[in-house]
Short mmCIF file of C-alpha atoms and ligand atoms in Angstrom, two decimals:
data_model
loop_
_atom_site.label_atom_id
_atom_site.label_comp_id
_atom_site.label_asym_id
_atom_site.label_seq_id
_atom_site.Cartn_x
_atom_site.Cartn_y
_atom_site.Cartn_z
CA MET A 153 23.00 10.50 26.01
CA TRP A 154 22.67 7.43 28.03
CA GLN A 155 22.86 8.58 31.97
CA GLU A 156 19.36 9.80 32.98
CA VAL A 157 18.51 6.50 31.36
CA GLY A 158 20.76 4.57 33.60
CA ASP A 159 19.75 6.42 37.24
CA ALA A 160 16.57 6.23 36.09
CA VAL A 161 16.51 2.18 36.56
CA ASP A 162 19.36 2.18 39.52
CA ARG A 163 17.19 4.38 41.48
CA HIS A 164 13.85 2.88 40.91
CA GLN A 165 12.37 -0.92 41.23
CA ARG A 166 8.81 -1.26 39.75
CA PHE A 167 8.89 -0.51 35.68
CA VAL A 168 6.38 -1.26 32.78
CA ILE A 169 7.79 -1.61 29.77
CA SER A 170 5.75 -1.77 26.07
CA SER A 171 5.54 -1.08 22.37
CA HIS A 172 3.71 -0.39 19.01
CA ILE A 173 0.70 -0.75 17.87
CA THR A 174 0.83 -3.95 15.17
CA PRO A 175 4.85 -4.68 16.27
CA ASP A 176 7.38 -5.86 14.45
CA GLY A 177 10.78 -8.18 15.38
CA ASP A 178 12.26 -4.58 16.52
CA ALA A 179 9.56 -3.57 19.13
CA VAL A 180 9.31 -7.33 20.54
CA GLY A 181 13.37 -7.87 20.01
CA SER A 182 14.33 -4.34 22.15
CA VAL A 183 11.06 -4.70 24.68
CA VAL A 184 12.57 -8.57 25.01
CA GLY A 185 15.88 -7.15 26.03
CA LEU A 186 15.57 -4.72 27.82
CA GLY A 187 13.65 -5.90 30.03
CA GLU A 188 15.52 -10.03 30.63
CA TYR A 189 18.15 -6.61 31.10
CA LEU A 190 15.98 -5.30 34.44
CA ARG A 191 14.44 -8.89 36.22
CA GLY A 192 18.51 -9.28 36.24
CA ARG A 193 18.84 -7.16 38.03
CA ASP A 194 15.54 -8.01 40.76
CA LYS A 195 13.07 -5.46 38.67
CA GLU A 196 9.57 -5.84 38.48
CA VAL A 197 9.31 -5.94 34.91
CA LEU A 198 5.34 -5.91 33.42
CA ALA A 199 6.47 -6.16 29.32
CA LEU A 200 3.18 -4.96 28.27
CA LEU A 201 2.08 -5.03 24.19
CA PRO A 202 -0.86 -3.03 22.96
CA ASP A 203 -1.16 -6.34 19.92
CA PRO A 204 -0.41 -9.50 19.26
CA ALA A 205 3.04 -10.00 18.29
CA PRO A 206 3.04 -12.01 15.11
CA ALA A 207 3.79 -15.64 15.42
CA MET A 208 6.83 -14.86 13.65
CA PHE A 209 8.13 -13.67 16.00
CA ALA A 210 7.74 -15.29 19.00
CA PHE A 211 11.03 -17.62 19.28
CA LEU A 212 12.39 -13.77 20.51
CA ASP A 213 10.38 -14.07 23.74
CA ALA A 214 11.48 -17.51 24.04
CA GLU A 215 10.45 -17.14 27.60
CA LYS A 216 6.90 -15.79 27.12
CA THR A 217 7.59 -13.09 29.27
CA ILE A 218 5.42 -9.95 26.96
CA GLN A 219 1.29 -9.64 27.91
CA VAL A 220 -1.23 -8.42 25.32
CA TYR A 221 -2.66 -5.04 27.52
CA ASP A 222 -5.75 -5.42 29.01
CA PRO A 223 -6.64 -3.16 31.51
CA ALA A 224 -8.28 -5.42 34.04
CA ASP A 225 -5.48 -7.19 34.49
CA HIS A 226 -2.63 -4.71 34.11
CA LEU A 227 -3.88 -1.24 35.03
CA GLY A 228 -3.41 -1.86 39.12
CA THR A 229 0.84 -2.72 37.78
CA ILE A 230 0.78 0.34 36.07
CA LYS A 231 -0.91 3.08 38.60
CA GLN A 232 2.20 1.74 40.26
CA ALA A 233 4.61 1.55 38.27
CA GLU A 234 7.92 4.12 38.58
CA VAL A 235 8.94 3.89 35.08
CA TRP A 236 7.58 3.52 32.04
CA PHE A 237 9.77 2.65 29.20
CA CYS A 238 8.18 3.13 25.67
CA LEU A 239 10.53 1.34 22.21
CA ASP A 240 10.36 2.01 19.12
CA PHE A 241 7.76 4.64 18.94
CA THR A 242 7.61 8.48 17.70
CA GLY A 243 4.26 9.31 19.99
CA PRO A 244 1.37 7.93 21.73
CA VAL A 245 -0.88 7.54 18.38
CA ARG A 246 1.48 4.37 18.80
CA MET A 247 0.90 3.11 21.80
CA GLY A 248 -3.07 2.17 20.69
CA ARG A 249 -5.14 0.26 23.14
CA LEU A 250 -2.57 0.65 25.66
CA ALA A 251 -2.25 5.36 25.46
CA ASP A 252 -5.84 4.81 27.64
CA ALA A 253 -3.11 3.45 30.18
CA MET A 254 -1.13 6.97 29.98
CA PRO A 255 -3.28 9.23 32.02
CA GLU A 256 -3.10 6.45 35.27
CA PHE A 257 0.35 6.38 35.05
CA THR A 258 2.46 9.04 37.90
CA GLY A 259 5.82 8.10 37.07
CA THR A 260 8.80 8.82 34.75
CA LEU A 261 8.07 8.14 31.51
CA ILE A 262 11.21 6.72 28.88
CA SER A 263 11.60 7.36 25.51
CA ILE A 264 13.64 5.03 23.68
CA ASP A 265 13.69 5.43 19.67
CA HIS A 266 15.16 5.53 15.97
CA HIS A 267 11.77 6.96 14.10
CA THR A 268 12.65 10.34 12.91
CA SER A 269 10.63 13.54 13.85
CA PRO A 270 9.48 12.24 17.85
CA GLU A 271 6.90 13.55 19.52
CA GLU A 272 7.81 15.14 22.62
CA PHE A 273 5.43 13.19 25.37
CA ALA A 274 8.51 11.69 28.13
CA ALA A 275 10.46 12.70 30.50
CA ILE A 276 13.66 11.29 29.45
CA SER A 277 14.04 10.88 25.57
CA VAL A 278 16.82 9.41 23.40
CA GLY A 279 15.77 9.73 20.27
CA ASP A 280 19.03 8.82 17.34
CA SER A 281 17.74 8.31 13.76
CA THR A 282 20.42 7.23 13.41
CA ALA A 283 20.74 4.38 14.80
CA ALA A 284 19.15 1.03 12.42
CA ALA A 285 16.96 -0.75 15.39
CA THR A 286 15.77 -0.25 18.91
CA SER A 287 17.31 -3.12 19.38
CA ALA A 288 20.35 -1.61 18.10
CA LEU A 289 19.87 1.11 20.88
CA ILE A 290 18.81 -1.03 23.73
CA ALA A 291 21.90 -3.53 23.08
CA GLU A 292 24.37 0.06 22.76
CA PHE A 293 23.01 1.07 26.69
CA LEU A 294 23.10 -2.92 27.49
CA GLU A 295 27.02 -1.86 26.88
CA TRP A 296 27.59 1.23 28.45
CA ALA A 297 25.72 -0.26 31.73
CA GLY A 298 27.98 -3.40 31.77
CA ALA A 299 24.35 -5.92 32.08
CA GLU A 300 25.35 -9.45 32.18
CA TRP A 301 24.46 -10.82 28.97
CA THR A 302 21.79 -13.71 28.27
CA ASP A 303 21.04 -15.79 25.63
CA CYS A 304 17.71 -15.06 25.72
CA MET A 305 18.62 -10.81 25.65
CA VAL A 306 21.79 -11.43 22.67
CA THR A 307 18.79 -13.46 20.76
CA ALA A 308 15.94 -10.71 21.56
CA LEU A 309 18.28 -7.75 20.29
CA TYR A 310 20.08 -9.95 17.34
CA GLY A 311 16.37 -10.38 16.13
CA GLY A 312 15.47 -6.88 16.31
CA LEU A 313 18.63 -5.89 14.52
CA VAL A 314 18.12 -8.45 11.77
CA SER A 315 13.57 -7.63 11.65
CA ASP A 316 14.60 -3.42 11.24
CA THR A 317 17.86 -3.90 8.77
CA GLY A 318 15.94 -6.72 6.18
CA ASN A 319 18.59 -8.83 7.17
CA PHE A 320 21.23 -5.95 6.80
CA GLN A 321 20.03 -4.64 3.59
CA TYR A 322 18.71 -1.89 3.48
CA SER A 323 20.31 1.20 4.12
CA ASN A 324 20.42 1.35 7.78
CA ALA A 325 22.65 -1.42 7.68
CA THR A 326 25.61 1.00 8.62
CA ALA A 327 28.76 -0.22 9.87
CA ARG A 328 27.65 0.74 13.28
CA ALA A 329 25.27 -1.97 13.17
CA PHE A 330 27.47 -4.18 11.46
CA GLY A 331 29.08 -3.60 14.86
CA ILE A 332 26.75 -3.74 16.60
CA ALA A 333 25.80 -7.03 15.53
CA GLY A 334 29.07 -8.62 15.88
CA ARG A 335 29.22 -8.21 19.31
CA LEU A 336 25.55 -10.16 20.21
CA VAL A 337 27.04 -12.51 17.95
CA ASP A 338 30.36 -12.13 19.82
CA ARG A 339 27.68 -12.46 22.89
CA GLY A 340 26.04 -16.04 21.46
CA ALA A 341 23.52 -14.40 18.54
CA ASP A 342 23.06 -17.44 15.87
CA PRO A 343 22.37 -15.38 12.79
CA GLY A 344 21.80 -18.82 10.77
CA GLU A 345 19.63 -19.63 13.29
CA VAL A 346 17.54 -16.13 13.57
CA TYR A 347 17.23 -15.68 9.97
CA ARG A 348 16.03 -19.40 9.24
CA ARG A 349 13.48 -18.43 11.70
CA ILE A 350 12.44 -14.88 10.64
CA TYR A 351 12.60 -15.34 7.06
CA GLU A 352 12.81 -19.74 6.27
CA ILE A 353 9.44 -20.83 8.00
CA TRP A 354 6.67 -20.66 6.57
CA SER A 355 3.18 -21.46 7.58
CA TRP A 356 1.38 -23.65 4.05
CA PRO A 357 -1.23 -21.27 3.92
CA ARG A 358 0.96 -18.30 3.77
CA LEU A 359 2.66 -19.94 0.31
CA ARG A 360 0.06 -21.09 -1.49
CA LEU A 361 -0.87 -17.05 -0.70
CA LEU A 362 2.23 -16.15 -2.65
CA GLY A 363 1.70 -19.12 -4.90
CA GLU A 364 -2.29 -17.06 -5.62
CA VAL A 365 -0.22 -13.72 -5.59
CA ILE A 366 2.68 -14.56 -7.96
CA ASN A 367 0.12 -16.10 -11.27
CA ARG A 368 -2.23 -12.66 -10.41
CA LEU A 369 1.12 -10.32 -11.72
CA GLU A 370 0.57 -8.19 -13.89
CA LEU A 371 3.39 -5.58 -15.87
CA ILE A 372 1.33 -2.84 -16.78
CA CYS A 373 3.63 0.76 -17.67
CA ARG A 374 5.38 -1.09 -20.87
CA GLY A 375 6.80 -3.48 -18.30
CA ARG A 376 7.80 -1.16 -15.87
CA VAL A 377 5.87 -1.80 -13.32
CA ALA A 378 4.62 -4.90 -11.57
CA ILE A 379 0.60 -5.24 -10.17
CA THR A 380 -1.14 -7.29 -7.98
CA THR A 381 -4.12 -7.45 -5.85
CA VAL A 382 -5.50 -9.60 -3.06
CA SER A 383 -9.02 -9.67 -2.39
CA GLN A 384 -10.53 -10.80 0.79
CA SER A 385 -11.58 -13.34 -1.05
CA LEU A 386 -8.88 -14.86 -1.45
CA LEU A 387 -7.33 -14.77 2.13
CA GLN A 388 -10.11 -16.70 3.06
CA ARG A 389 -9.94 -18.97 0.19
CA THR A 390 -6.33 -19.78 1.64
CA GLY A 391 -6.77 -19.26 5.17
CA THR A 392 -4.35 -16.86 5.52
CA THR A 393 -4.64 -13.06 7.13
CA ILE A 394 -3.40 -8.67 5.15
CA GLN A 395 0.21 -9.93 7.73
CA ASP A 396 0.60 -13.04 6.20
CA LEU A 397 1.31 -9.94 3.30
CA GLU A 398 4.90 -9.25 4.75
CA SER A 399 7.12 -8.56 2.08
CA PHE A 400 5.00 -10.51 -0.83
CA ILE A 401 5.48 -7.04 -2.64
CA ASN A 402 9.10 -7.11 -3.41
CA TYR A 403 8.78 -10.37 -5.44
CA GLY A 404 6.76 -7.41 -8.49
CA ARG A 405 10.52 -5.91 -8.19
CA MET A 406 12.30 -8.87 -8.66
CA VAL A 407 11.42 -8.79 -12.92
CA GLU A 408 13.26 -7.68 -15.03
CA GLY A 409 12.48 -4.44 -15.69
CA VAL A 410 10.25 -3.12 -13.00
CA GLU A 411 10.83 -0.02 -11.32
CA VAL A 412 7.40 -0.09 -9.48
CA SER A 413 5.90 -2.83 -7.70
CA VAL A 414 2.47 -2.04 -6.29
CA VAL A 415 0.23 -4.34 -4.09
CA ILE A 416 -3.56 -3.29 -3.43
CA SER A 417 -4.89 -5.44 -0.56
CA GLU A 418 -8.93 -5.78 0.18
CA LEU A 419 -9.80 -4.16 3.35
CA GLY A 420 -13.89 -4.36 3.30
CA PRO A 421 -16.32 -3.32 1.12
CA GLN A 422 -14.91 0.31 0.01
CA LYS A 423 -11.80 -0.11 1.02
CA CYS A 424 -8.55 -1.15 0.26
CA LYS A 425 -4.86 -0.16 0.07
CA ALA A 426 -2.35 0.65 -2.33
CA SER A 427 2.01 -0.39 -1.37
CA PHE A 428 3.61 0.62 -3.46
CA ARG A 429 7.72 -0.61 -3.93
CA SER A 430 10.52 1.40 -6.26
CA ASN A 431 14.09 0.56 -6.99
CA GLY A 432 14.70 3.78 -6.59
CA THR A 433 14.41 5.41 -9.76
CA VAL A 434 10.23 6.74 -9.62
CA ASP A 435 9.77 8.63 -6.16
CA VAL A 436 6.80 6.49 -4.98
CA ALA A 437 5.69 8.92 -2.15
CA ALA A 438 5.16 11.11 -4.93
CA VAL A 439 2.73 8.37 -6.47
CA ALA A 440 1.23 7.88 -2.97
CA ARG A 441 0.44 11.15 -2.38
CA SER A 442 -1.81 12.25 -5.15
CA LEU A 443 -3.81 9.81 -3.87
CA GLY A 444 -3.67 11.20 -0.46
CA GLY A 445 -1.05 8.44 1.23
CA GLY A 446 2.48 8.96 2.11
CA GLY A 447 4.99 7.19 2.61
CA HIS A 448 9.22 7.36 1.81
CA ARG A 449 10.81 7.80 -1.35
CA ASN A 450 11.43 4.19 -2.09
CA ALA A 451 7.89 2.94 -0.11
CA ALA A 452 4.51 3.82 0.22
CA GLY A 453 0.56 3.52 0.07
CA SER A 454 -1.94 4.97 -0.12
CA PRO A 455 -5.70 3.73 1.45
CA LEU A 456 -8.18 3.75 -1.00
CA GLU A 457 -11.37 4.47 -0.05
CA LEU A 458 -13.47 1.75 -2.84
CA PRO A 459 -13.68 -1.37 -3.81
CA LEU A 460 -11.10 -3.18 -4.92
CA ASP A 461 -11.61 -3.24 -8.88
CA GLN A 462 -11.99 0.56 -8.32
CA GLY A 463 -9.05 0.47 -6.75
CA ARG A 464 -6.52 -0.61 -9.06
CA ILE A 465 -8.10 1.03 -11.95
CA ARG A 466 -7.70 4.28 -10.04
CA VAL A 467 -4.26 3.22 -9.24
CA GLU A 468 -3.42 2.54 -12.39
CA GLU A 469 -4.54 5.55 -14.03
CA VAL A 470 -1.74 7.53 -11.58
CA LEU A 471 0.53 4.81 -12.21
CA GLN A 472 0.24 5.54 -16.10
CA GLY A 473 -0.32 9.39 -15.69
CA ALA A 474 3.08 8.88 -13.90
CA PHE A 475 5.14 7.53 -16.24
CA SER A 476 4.02 9.48 -19.43
CA LYS A 477 6.09 12.45 -17.68
CA PRO A 478 9.34 12.60 -20.06
CA ASP A 479 11.54 13.13 -16.43
CA VAL A 480 9.74 10.48 -14.83
CA GLY A 481 13.08 8.07 -13.55
CA ASN A 482 15.42 11.58 -13.19
CA GLN A 483 14.31 13.13 -10.56
CA PRO A 484 17.72 13.67 -8.67
MN1 MN B 78 11.78 -0.57 14.51
#
């Protein structure tokens, strides 16, 4: 599956590599890992993201090779590029502002991704939804290509894999993922250090926000649902942003007897967002769908065109309804 990609790398000199809006560790790790490899082969590489990467993933790009897209700085290079690698996203809608540059590009588009239902937008597509992360796919490509490994490459790819598997806790932490991780550790990736950098270094405002969020946690539906709300004023008071809420939803689910954890965050005066996590017995995608959202059985969400307090009332109504059904929790 890598021959076409390998041929494109061999034949060309000028590359663009980009990933998706609201970049995560896999976006950063896969872009840096592939970029390092191409630079090691004396290729010209422009690595772009449509938005800045979160601070917790900055260490994956130790040499600061990734730039945030700015047409004034980058459009000329994009026009001259021969190959554009699109990593870790299914289609142009996930490219944000970078999608505007697409019509200017006349070379070969290559997509490498592990999400389900990819769009056909690239000339060469490697789509493997059984792969744990795009970083894992890049690692497999570099193994196929016989890459000379550098510390920067193995750390970036290992970090991407850790980020997308929740440090090897999600269901995508397969034997294949552990195999790739093991080989990256063999080549110098440091699991303790990567874990510490991603999960154990928090800003003081973020830790204070967590305290406030936990203080506001309430149990409803006879203890089966933990629910909390986060207002803009709380974010302002603690000096945090909505991104700092990442993973906070897991705390409600830790409470014994809780089956669903809900965080409702205020986005604006008439706009909030409900996020749901289930421990597996309740299909929260169905709950989210009834509010106009969607997602997976165990992780789902929905936008709500309501003020925060009314959004919460609406969510509670839907949950009370879901938990009053006799068969809830017994669905396959
Ligand atoms: Mn990914």
